[in-house]
Amino acid sequence: MTLLGSSDAGVPARLAALRSEVAELRHTLWAARERAELMDVVAGVEALKSALDSLQLDVVHELEATNAVKPLGWASTQDFVTSVAGGHHGHGRAIVRLANHTSEPLFAPLAEAMADGWLSTTKAQVIERAVDALPGNPDLRARGLQTLLDEAKRL
C-alpha cells in the first residue's frame, strides 16, 4: 500500500519486501507440519507483530511530535493512525498515547519488551495505563512498571 505518494525507497521498500516474504509462507501446507511447529509459528507471528508494533510506535511518535500529518490533510495523528489501521474509534488515540509514553525514559523497558517480541501492544497498553495511574513518585512508578513487566513475561 502506498500512502500519500511515498516512494519505494528506504524503509517502506524494506517493509514491502518483508510483507512479501511473509505472504509466501501462506502457501505452506500446514497439515503436513508437526503440532509443535504450528505452535511455534503462532508464537513467532505474535513476536513479529510485537516487533512491528514497536517500530510503528517509534514512527507514530515522530509523526505526533512534528505534526507531520496535518500538512497532508489529516486532522491529527490519531485520525491518521485510526484510518490506516482500520481501527475502531479511539484506536488512534490509544496508539499515539502509547507511542508518546514509550518514548519517555520511564517506559523505555516497555518499548524494549515490545521490540524484543515478547510483549504485545495490548499488554503494553494495560501496563502503561496502570503505571500512569500510580502516584507521581518516579521510583514507585519504575518499580510498578518492572513488576508488571515481570508478571507479563510469566504469562
Tab-separated table of N, CA and C in Angstrom:
chain	number	residue	atom	x	y	z
A	1	MET	N	0.852	-1.165	0.000
A	1	MET	CA	0.000	0.000	0.000
A	1	MET	C	0.898	1.229	0.000
A	2	THR	N	0.670	2.123	-0.918
A	2	THR	CA	1.413	3.373	-0.976
A	2	THR	C	0.517	4.480	-0.472
A	3	LEU	N	1.018	5.243	0.473
A	3	LEU	CA	0.242	6.332	1.051
A	3	LEU	C	0.846	7.666	0.674
A	4	LEU	N	0.021	8.577	0.253
A	4	LEU	CA	0.418	9.964	0.077
A	4	LEU	C	1.621	10.120	-0.838
A	5	GLY	N	1.704	9.289	-1.873
A	5	GLY	CA	2.763	9.434	-2.851
A	5	GLY	C	4.148	9.050	-2.366
A	6	SER	N	4.246	8.249	-1.332
A	6	SER	CA	5.574	7.868	-0.842
A	6	SER	C	6.285	7.012	-1.882
A	7	SER	N	7.592	7.129	-1.938
A	7	SER	CA	8.374	6.384	-2.920
A	7	SER	C	8.620	4.966	-2.424
A	8	ASP	N	9.217	4.164	-3.300
A	8	ASP	CA	9.548	2.790	-2.930
A	8	ASP	C	10.925	2.694	-2.290
A	9	ALA	N	11.540	3.820	-1.968
A	9	ALA	CA	12.885	3.819	-1.397
A	9	ALA	C	12.834	3.719	0.118
A	10	GLY	N	13.912	3.208	0.695
A	10	GLY	CA	14.067	3.237	2.141
A	10	GLY	C	13.228	2.228	2.893
A	11	VAL	N	12.783	2.658	4.050
A	11	VAL	CA	12.069	1.770	4.970
A	11	VAL	C	10.781	1.211	4.361
A	12	PRO	N	9.957	2.009	3.682
A	12	PRO	CA	8.747	1.416	3.091
A	12	PRO	C	9.058	0.252	2.147
A	13	ALA	N	10.144	0.356	1.383
A	13	ALA	CA	10.517	-0.733	0.478
A	13	ALA	C	10.945	-1.973	1.254
A	14	ARG	N	11.670	-1.778	2.335
A	14	ARG	CA	12.085	-2.921	3.155
A	14	ARG	C	10.876	-3.601	3.783
A	15	LEU	N	9.916	-2.797	4.246
A	15	LEU	CA	8.697	-3.370	4.821
A	15	LEU	C	7.905	-4.130	3.759
A	16	ALA	N	7.858	-3.603	2.547
A	16	ALA	CA	7.164	-4.293	1.456
A	16	ALA	C	7.828	-5.640	1.165
A	17	ALA	N	9.155	-5.681	1.200
A	17	ALA	CA	9.872	-6.936	0.968
A	17	ALA	C	9.584	-7.942	2.079
A	18	LEU	N	9.566	-7.474	3.315
A	18	LEU	CA	9.238	-8.363	4.439
A	18	LEU	C	7.815	-8.899	4.312
A	19	ARG	N	6.895	-8.020	3.944
A	19	ARG	CA	5.497	-8.423	3.785
A	19	ARG	C	5.377	-9.489	2.697
A	20	SER	N	6.151	-9.332	1.619
A	20	SER	CA	6.147	-10.305	0.535
A	20	SER	C	6.668	-11.663	1.008
A	21	GLU	N	7.725	-11.650	1.806
A	21	GLU	CA	8.261	-12.902	2.352
A	21	GLU	C	7.236	-13.604	3.235
A	22	VAL	N	6.563	-12.834	4.063
A	22	VAL	CA	5.543	-13.409	4.946
A	22	VAL	C	4.393	-13.969	4.112
A	23	ALA	N	4.007	-13.252	3.067
A	23	ALA	CA	2.902	-13.711	2.215
A	23	ALA	C	3.224	-15.066	1.583
A	24	GLU	N	4.481	-15.292	1.242
A	24	GLU	CA	4.883	-16.575	0.659
A	24	GLU	C	4.654	-17.731	1.629
A	25	LEU	N	4.766	-17.471	2.911
A	25	LEU	CA	4.572	-18.527	3.910
A	25	LEU	C	3.135	-19.044	3.924
A	26	ARG	N	2.204	-18.267	3.404
A	26	ARG	CA	0.805	-18.705	3.378
A	26	ARG	C	0.617	-19.929	2.486
A	27	HIS	N	1.572	-20.191	1.600
A	27	HIS	CA	1.470	-21.340	0.699
A	27	HIS	C	1.976	-22.628	1.347
A	28	THR	N	2.350	-22.551	2.595
A	28	THR	CA	2.829	-23.721	3.330
A	28	THR	C	1.672	-24.691	3.548
A	29	LEU	N	1.928	-25.962	3.378
A	29	LEU	CA	0.925	-26.986	3.652
A	29	LEU	C	0.976	-27.290	5.151
A	30	TRP	N	0.143	-26.601	5.902
A	30	TRP	CA	0.195	-26.683	7.363
A	30	TRP	C	-0.177	-28.070	7.881
A	31	ALA	N	-1.011	-28.782	7.156
A	31	ALA	CA	-1.414	-30.122	7.589
A	31	ALA	C	-0.230	-31.088	7.616
A	32	ALA	N	0.819	-30.780	6.873
A	32	ALA	CA	1.995	-31.648	6.826
A	32	ALA	C	3.025	-31.293	7.897
A	33	ARG	N	2.731	-30.320	8.699
A	33	ARG	CA	3.680	-29.864	9.716
A	33	ARG	C	3.351	-30.461	11.077
A	34	GLU	N	4.360	-30.577	11.897
A	34	GLU	CA	4.188	-31.086	13.264
A	34	GLU	C	3.442	-30.067	14.121
A	35	ARG	N	2.734	-30.569	15.125
A	35	ARG	CA	1.984	-29.689	16.035
A	35	ARG	C	2.885	-28.663	16.708
A	36	ALA	N	4.050	-29.107	17.145
A	36	ALA	CA	4.975	-28.190	17.826
A	36	ALA	C	5.397	-27.056	16.895
A	37	GLU	N	5.623	-27.383	15.626
A	37	GLU	CA	5.999	-26.338	14.673
A	37	GLU	C	4.846	-25.356	14.475
A	38	LEU	N	3.633	-25.869	14.394
A	38	LEU	CA	2.471	-24.990	14.242
A	38	LEU	C	2.365	-24.028	15.419
A	39	MET	N	2.587	-24.556	16.612
A	39	MET	CA	2.529	-23.701	17.800
A	39	MET	C	3.659	-22.673	17.783
A	40	ASP	N	4.844	-23.101	17.330
A	40	ASP	CA	5.969	-22.171	17.224
A	40	ASP	C	5.692	-21.077	16.192
A	41	VAL	N	4.990	-21.433	15.124
A	41	VAL	CA	4.635	-20.438	14.106
A	41	VAL	C	3.704	-19.390	14.701
A	42	VAL	N	2.695	-19.834	15.441
A	42	VAL	CA	1.770	-18.878	16.066
A	42	VAL	C	2.531	-17.957	17.020
A	43	ALA	N	3.402	-18.533	17.841
A	43	ALA	CA	4.192	-17.715	18.770
A	43	ALA	C	5.120	-16.770	18.006
A	44	GLY	N	5.702	-17.244	16.929
A	44	GLY	CA	6.584	-16.407	16.119
A	44	GLY	C	5.853	-15.258	15.450
A	45	VAL	N	4.642	-15.523	14.991
A	45	VAL	CA	3.826	-14.458	14.387
A	45	VAL	C	3.526	-13.385	15.424
A	46	GLU	N	3.181	-13.801	16.630
A	46	GLU	CA	2.898	-12.825	17.691
A	46	GLU	C	4.136	-12.004	18.034
A	47	ALA	N	5.293	-12.647	18.079
A	47	ALA	CA	6.537	-11.923	18.363
A	47	ALA	C	6.848	-10.927	17.246
A	48	LEU	N	6.628	-11.340	16.004
A	48	LEU	CA	6.853	-10.445	14.873
A	48	LEU	C	5.894	-9.261	14.919
A	49	LYS	N	4.629	-9.521	15.243
A	49	LYS	CA	3.656	-8.432	15.355
A	49	LYS	C	4.072	-7.438	16.434
A	50	SER	N	4.556	-7.930	17.562
A	50	SER	CA	5.001	-7.035	18.636
A	50	SER	C	6.173	-6.174	18.189
A	51	ALA	N	7.124	-6.782	17.482
A	51	ALA	CA	8.275	-6.021	16.999
A	51	ALA	C	7.847	-4.970	15.974
A	52	LEU	N	6.919	-5.332	15.100
A	52	LEU	CA	6.414	-4.361	14.128
A	52	LEU	C	5.630	-3.248	14.814
A	53	ASP	N	4.862	-3.602	15.826
A	53	ASP	CA	4.130	-2.583	16.588
A	53	ASP	C	5.096	-1.616	17.259
A	54	SER	N	6.214	-2.129	17.743
A	54	SER	CA	7.229	-1.277	18.360
A	54	SER	C	7.792	-0.289	17.342
A	55	LEU	N	8.071	-0.776	16.151
A	55	LEU	CA	8.538	0.092	15.069
A	55	LEU	C	7.490	1.161	14.763
A	56	GLN	N	6.239	0.735	14.672
A	56	GLN	CA	5.160	1.680	14.389
A	56	GLN	C	5.068	2.754	15.473
A	57	LEU	N	5.229	2.373	16.722
A	57	LEU	CA	5.164	3.351	17.809
A	57	LEU	C	6.251	4.411	17.667
A	58	ASP	N	7.450	3.995	17.273
A	58	ASP	CA	8.530	4.965	17.065
A	58	ASP	C	8.151	5.978	15.984
A	59	VAL	N	7.582	5.482	14.894
A	59	VAL	CA	7.216	6.360	13.781
A	59	VAL	C	6.023	7.237	14.156
A	60	VAL	N	5.041	6.667	14.843
A	60	VAL	CA	3.877	7.452	15.279
A	60	VAL	C	4.313	8.567	16.217
A	61	HIS	N	5.248	8.278	17.103
A	61	HIS	CA	5.753	9.327	17.996
A	61	HIS	C	6.361	10.470	17.185
A	62	GLU	N	7.121	10.140	16.166
A	62	GLU	CA	7.732	11.177	15.326
A	62	GLU	C	6.662	11.965	14.567
A	63	LEU	N	5.662	11.272	14.039
A	63	LEU	CA	4.562	11.974	13.357
A	63	LEU	C	3.869	12.948	14.303
A	64	GLU	N	3.627	12.499	15.522
A	64	GLU	CA	2.939	13.333	16.510
A	64	GLU	C	3.816	14.511	16.930
A	65	ALA	N	5.083	14.262	17.164
A	65	ALA	CA	5.991	15.313	17.632
A	65	ALA	C	6.192	16.412	16.596
A	66	THR	N	6.091	16.048	15.326
A	66	THR	CA	6.346	17.016	14.256
A	66	THR	C	5.079	17.507	13.567
A	67	ASN	N	3.917	17.007	13.989
A	67	ASN	CA	2.646	17.342	13.322
A	67	ASN	C	2.718	17.068	11.821
A	68	ALA	N	3.417	16.023	11.439
A	68	ALA	CA	3.684	15.739	10.032
A	68	ALA	C	2.438	15.426	9.214
A	69	VAL	N	1.375	14.975	9.849
A	69	VAL	CA	0.193	14.587	9.075
A	69	VAL	C	-0.693	15.771	8.706
A	70	LYS	N	-0.626	16.840	9.451
A	70	LYS	CA	-1.523	17.983	9.215
A	70	LYS	C	-1.328	18.636	7.847
A	71	PRO	N	-0.092	18.890	7.397
A	71	PRO	CA	0.064	19.490	6.063
A	71	PRO	C	-0.445	18.587	4.936
A	72	LEU	N	-0.633	17.316	5.243
A	72	LEU	CA	-1.110	16.366	4.242
A	72	LEU	C	-2.614	16.135	4.336
A	73	GLY	N	-3.289	16.972	5.122
A	73	GLY	CA	-4.746	16.948	5.150
A	73	GLY	C	-5.390	16.180	6.283
A	74	TRP	N	-4.617	15.611	7.180
A	74	TRP	CA	-5.181	14.872	8.299
A	74	TRP	C	-5.412	15.817	9.472
A	75	ALA	N	-6.509	15.614	10.172
A	75	ALA	CA	-6.814	16.458	11.329
A	75	ALA	C	-5.831	16.219	12.462
A	76	SER	N	-5.377	14.976	12.608
A	76	SER	CA	-4.464	14.639	13.697
A	76	SER	C	-3.768	13.320	13.393
A	77	THR	N	-2.703	13.065	14.126
A	77	THR	CA	-2.021	11.775	14.021
A	77	THR	C	-2.973	10.657	14.431
A	78	GLN	N	-3.790	10.919	15.434
A	78	GLN	CA	-4.761	9.925	15.898
A	78	GLN	C	-5.693	9.505	14.767
A	79	ASP	N	-6.223	10.477	14.038
A	79	ASP	CA	-7.125	10.167	12.929
A	79	ASP	C	-6.406	9.377	11.839
A	80	PHE	N	-5.176	9.775	11.535
A	80	PHE	CA	-4.395	9.069	10.523
A	80	PHE	C	-4.186	7.609	10.921
A	81	VAL	N	-3.756	7.385	12.156
A	81	VAL	CA	-3.487	6.021	12.620
A	81	VAL	C	-4.768	5.187	12.613
A	82	THR	N	-5.865	5.755	13.078
A	82	THR	CA	-7.134	5.026	13.077
A	82	THR	C	-7.518	4.638	11.656
A	83	SER	N	-7.362	5.558	10.722
A	83	SER	CA	-7.727	5.295	9.334
A	83	SER	C	-6.842	4.229	8.699
A	84	VAL	N	-5.537	4.362	8.862
A	84	VAL	CA	-4.606	3.411	8.253
A	84	VAL	C	-4.788	2.017	8.845
A	85	ALA	N	-5.008	1.958	10.146
A	85	ALA	CA	-5.161	0.663	10.819
A	85	ALA	C	-6.555	0.080	10.640
A	86	GLY	N	-7.490	0.900	10.190
A	86	GLY	CA	-8.866	0.416	10.091
A	86	GLY	C	-9.443	0.130	11.456
A	87	GLY	N	-8.926	0.829	12.442
A	87	GLY	CA	-9.319	0.577	13.828
A	87	GLY	C	-10.635	1.220	14.202
A	88	HIS	N	-11.060	0.917	15.390
A	88	HIS	CA	-12.290	1.470	15.940
A	88	HIS	C	-12.028	2.863	16.496
A	89	HIS	N	-13.103	3.560	16.825
A	89	HIS	CA	-12.977	4.886	17.421
A	89	HIS	C	-12.132	4.779	18.694
A	90	GLY	N	-11.135	5.602	18.804
A	90	GLY	CA	-10.257	5.581	19.971
A	90	GLY	C	-8.974	4.804	19.756
A	91	HIS	N	-8.912	4.023	18.680
A	91	HIS	CA	-7.708	3.227	18.416
A	91	HIS	C	-6.490	4.126	18.212
A	92	GLY	N	-6.636	5.131	17.371
A	92	GLY	CA	-5.525	6.042	17.098
A	92	GLY	C	-5.057	6.767	18.340
A	93	ARG	N	-6.016	7.206	19.148
A	93	ARG	CA	-5.671	7.907	20.390
A	93	ARG	C	-4.844	7.001	21.299
A	94	ALA	N	-5.245	5.731	21.417
A	94	ALA	CA	-4.520	4.790	22.279
A	94	ALA	C	-3.107	4.523	21.756
A	95	ILE	N	-2.955	4.422	20.445
A	95	ILE	CA	-1.634	4.176	19.859
A	95	ILE	C	-0.732	5.396	20.038
A	96	VAL	N	-1.273	6.593	19.799
A	96	VAL	CA	-0.475	7.813	19.980
A	96	VAL	C	-0.062	7.957	21.440
A	97	ARG	N	-0.974	7.657	22.338
A	97	ARG	CA	-0.656	7.745	23.769
A	97	ARG	C	0.482	6.786	24.123
A	98	LEU	N	0.370	5.538	23.653
A	98	LEU	CA	1.419	4.556	23.929
A	98	LEU	C	2.736	4.976	23.263
A	99	ALA	N	2.664	5.498	22.058
A	99	ALA	CA	3.874	5.959	21.365
A	99	ALA	C	4.560	7.066	22.153
A	100	ASN	N	3.780	7.993	22.658
A	100	ASN	CA	4.364	9.092	23.430
A	100	ASN	C	4.975	8.592	24.734
A	101	HIS	N	4.278	7.683	25.410
A	101	HIS	CA	4.820	7.171	26.665
A	101	HIS	C	6.074	6.326	26.448
A	102	THR	N	6.083	5.480	25.426
A	102	THR	CA	7.244	4.604	25.228
A	102	THR	C	8.484	5.374	24.790
A	103	SER	N	8.324	6.633	24.443
A	103	SER	CA	9.498	7.454	24.119
A	103	SER	C	10.091	8.108	25.367
A	104	GLU	N	9.393	7.992	26.498
A	104	GLU	CA	9.887	8.544	27.763
A	104	GLU	C	10.815	7.533	28.439
A	105	PRO	N	11.834	8.007	29.164
A	105	PRO	CA	12.776	7.094	29.824
A	105	PRO	C	12.097	6.079	30.755
A	106	LEU	N	11.081	6.492	31.492
A	106	LEU	CA	10.403	5.573	32.406
A	106	LEU	C	9.872	4.352	31.675
A	107	PHE	N	9.305	4.575	30.490
A	107	PHE	CA	8.660	3.494	29.754
A	107	PHE	C	9.581	2.822	28.738
A	108	ALA	N	10.875	3.150	28.744
A	108	ALA	CA	11.818	2.521	27.815
A	108	ALA	C	11.806	0.992	27.914
A	109	PRO	N	11.718	0.405	29.121
A	109	PRO	CA	11.655	-1.060	29.191
A	109	PRO	C	10.419	-1.637	28.491
A	110	LEU	N	9.344	-0.890	28.474
A	110	LEU	CA	8.124	-1.317	27.781
A	110	LEU	C	8.391	-1.380	26.276
A	111	ALA	N	9.016	-0.331	25.754
A	111	ALA	CA	9.350	-0.292	24.326
A	111	ALA	C	10.314	-1.421	23.963
A	112	GLU	N	11.293	-1.671	24.821
A	112	GLU	CA	12.264	-2.742	24.569
A	112	GLU	C	11.592	-4.110	24.554
A	113	ALA	N	10.666	-4.331	25.474
A	113	ALA	CA	9.961	-5.614	25.536
A	113	ALA	C	9.151	-5.852	24.269
A	114	MET	N	8.539	-4.805	23.756
A	114	MET	CA	7.793	-4.942	22.505
A	114	MET	C	8.743	-5.220	21.346
A	115	ALA	N	9.845	-4.474	21.274
A	115	ALA	CA	10.817	-4.671	20.196
A	115	ALA	C	11.424	-6.068	20.252
A	116	ASP	N	11.600	-6.593	21.461
A	116	ASP	CA	12.120	-7.954	21.626
A	116	ASP	C	11.094	-9.009	21.230
A	117	GLY	N	9.837	-8.605	21.092
A	117	GLY	CA	8.804	-9.505	20.595
A	117	GLY	C	8.039	-10.288	21.634
A	118	TRP	N	8.276	-10.042	22.907
A	118	TRP	CA	7.570	-10.853	23.906
A	118	TRP	C	6.422	-10.115	24.583
A	119	LEU	N	6.248	-8.837	24.299
A	119	LEU	CA	5.160	-8.073	24.908
A	119	LEU	C	4.265	-7.516	23.810
A	120	SER	N	2.999	-7.888	23.849
A	120	SER	CA	2.050	-7.420	22.841
A	120	SER	C	1.643	-5.979	23.105
A	121	THR	N	1.093	-5.351	22.097
A	121	THR	CA	0.593	-3.986	22.241
A	121	THR	C	-0.511	-3.930	23.282
A	122	THR	N	-1.381	-4.918	23.288
A	122	THR	CA	-2.481	-4.931	24.257
A	122	THR	C	-1.946	-4.961	25.682
A	123	LYS	N	-0.992	-5.848	25.945
A	123	LYS	CA	-0.402	-5.909	27.287
A	123	LYS	C	0.350	-4.621	27.609
A	124	ALA	N	1.044	-4.067	26.621
A	124	ALA	CA	1.777	-2.817	26.839
A	124	ALA	C	0.824	-1.687	27.216
A	125	GLN	N	-0.332	-1.643	26.570
A	125	GLN	CA	-1.309	-0.600	26.882
A	125	GLN	C	-1.856	-0.767	28.294
A	126	VAL	N	-2.097	-1.987	28.709
A	126	VAL	CA	-2.584	-2.233	30.072
A	126	VAL	C	-1.532	-1.779	31.084
A	127	ILE	N	-0.283	-2.149	30.852
A	127	ILE	CA	0.798	-1.762	31.763
A	127	ILE	C	0.967	-0.245	31.778
A	128	GLU	N	0.950	0.369	30.615
A	128	GLU	CA	1.122	1.826	30.513
A	128	GLU	C	0.031	2.557	31.285
A	129	ARG	N	-1.206	2.114	31.144
A	129	ARG	CA	-2.311	2.778	31.860
A	129	ARG	C	-2.196	2.563	33.364
A	130	ALA	N	-1.800	1.361	33.773
A	130	ALA	CA	-1.665	1.077	35.207
A	130	ALA	C	-0.558	1.923	35.830
A	131	VAL	N	0.576	2.020	35.165
A	131	VAL	CA	1.690	2.812	35.693
A	131	VAL	C	1.331	4.295	35.678
A	132	ASP	N	0.646	4.727	34.646
A	132	ASP	CA	0.246	6.131	34.550
A	132	ASP	C	-0.719	6.515	35.671
A	133	ALA	N	-1.471	5.543	36.182
A	133	ALA	CA	-2.425	5.812	37.263
A	133	ALA	C	-1.757	5.859	38.637
A	134	LEU	N	-0.503	5.424	38.720
A	134	LEU	CA	0.211	5.448	40.001
A	134	LEU	C	0.547	6.884	40.400
A	135	PRO	N	0.782	7.111	41.692
A	135	PRO	CA	1.237	8.440	42.126
A	135	PRO	C	2.522	8.829	41.396
A	136	GLY	N	2.844	10.100	41.385
A	136	GLY	CA	3.946	10.637	40.596
A	136	GLY	C	5.349	10.292	41.043
A	137	ASN	N	5.517	9.567	42.138
A	137	ASN	CA	6.847	9.204	42.621
A	137	ASN	C	7.576	8.373	41.557
A	138	PRO	N	8.693	8.877	41.013
A	138	PRO	CA	9.394	8.169	39.938
A	138	PRO	C	9.866	6.765	40.324
A	139	ASP	N	10.351	6.595	41.560
A	139	ASP	CA	10.811	5.268	41.983
A	139	ASP	C	9.655	4.280	42.049
A	140	LEU	N	8.537	4.727	42.594
A	140	LEU	CA	7.353	3.870	42.679
A	140	LEU	C	6.884	3.470	41.285
A	141	ARG	N	6.846	4.423	40.383
A	141	ARG	CA	6.390	4.146	39.021
A	141	ARG	C	7.338	3.181	38.307
A	142	ALA	N	8.638	3.355	38.503
A	142	ALA	CA	9.617	2.460	37.879
A	142	ALA	C	9.491	1.041	38.432
A	143	ARG	N	9.311	0.930	39.747
A	143	ARG	CA	9.132	-0.399	40.359
A	143	ARG	C	7.832	-1.032	39.880
A	144	GLY	N	6.779	-0.221	39.796
A	144	GLY	CA	5.495	-0.726	39.306
A	144	GLY	C	5.604	-1.236	37.884
A	145	LEU	N	6.286	-0.481	37.042
A	145	LEU	CA	6.478	-0.897	35.655
A	145	LEU	C	7.239	-2.210	35.592
A	146	GLN	N	8.333	-2.311	36.341
A	146	GLN	CA	9.136	-3.528	36.311
A	146	GLN	C	8.358	-4.731	36.833
A	147	THR	N	7.583	-4.529	37.886
A	147	THR	CA	6.768	-5.618	38.430
A	147	THR	C	5.760	-6.105	37.397
A	148	LEU	N	5.094	-5.176	36.734
A	148	LEU	CA	4.105	-5.556	35.726
A	148	LEU	C	4.758	-6.232	34.524
A	149	LEU	N	5.933	-5.773	34.131
A	149	LEU	CA	6.652	-6.440	33.041
A	149	LEU	C	7.059	-7.857	33.433
A	150	ASP	N	7.530	-8.020	34.667
A	150	ASP	CA	7.896	-9.358	35.145
A	150	ASP	C	6.691	-10.295	35.114
A	151	GLU	N	5.549	-9.787	35.553
A	151	GLU	CA	4.325	-10.603	35.543
A	151	GLU	C	3.894	-10.918	34.114
A	152	ALA	N	3.981	-9.931	33.232
A	152	ALA	CA	3.584	-10.146	31.838
A	152	ALA	C	4.469	-11.191	31.168
A	153	LYS	N	5.726	-11.214	31.537
A	153	LYS	CA	6.656	-12.171	30.937
A	153	LYS	C	6.318	-13.605	31.344
A	154	ARG	N	5.749	-13.748	32.526
A	154	ARG	CA	5.397	-15.089	33.017
A	154	ARG	C	4.096	-15.606	32.417
A	155	LEU	N	3.299	-14.745	31.819
A	155	LEU	CA	2.016	-15.178	31.235
A	155	LEU	C	2.218	-15.932	29.945
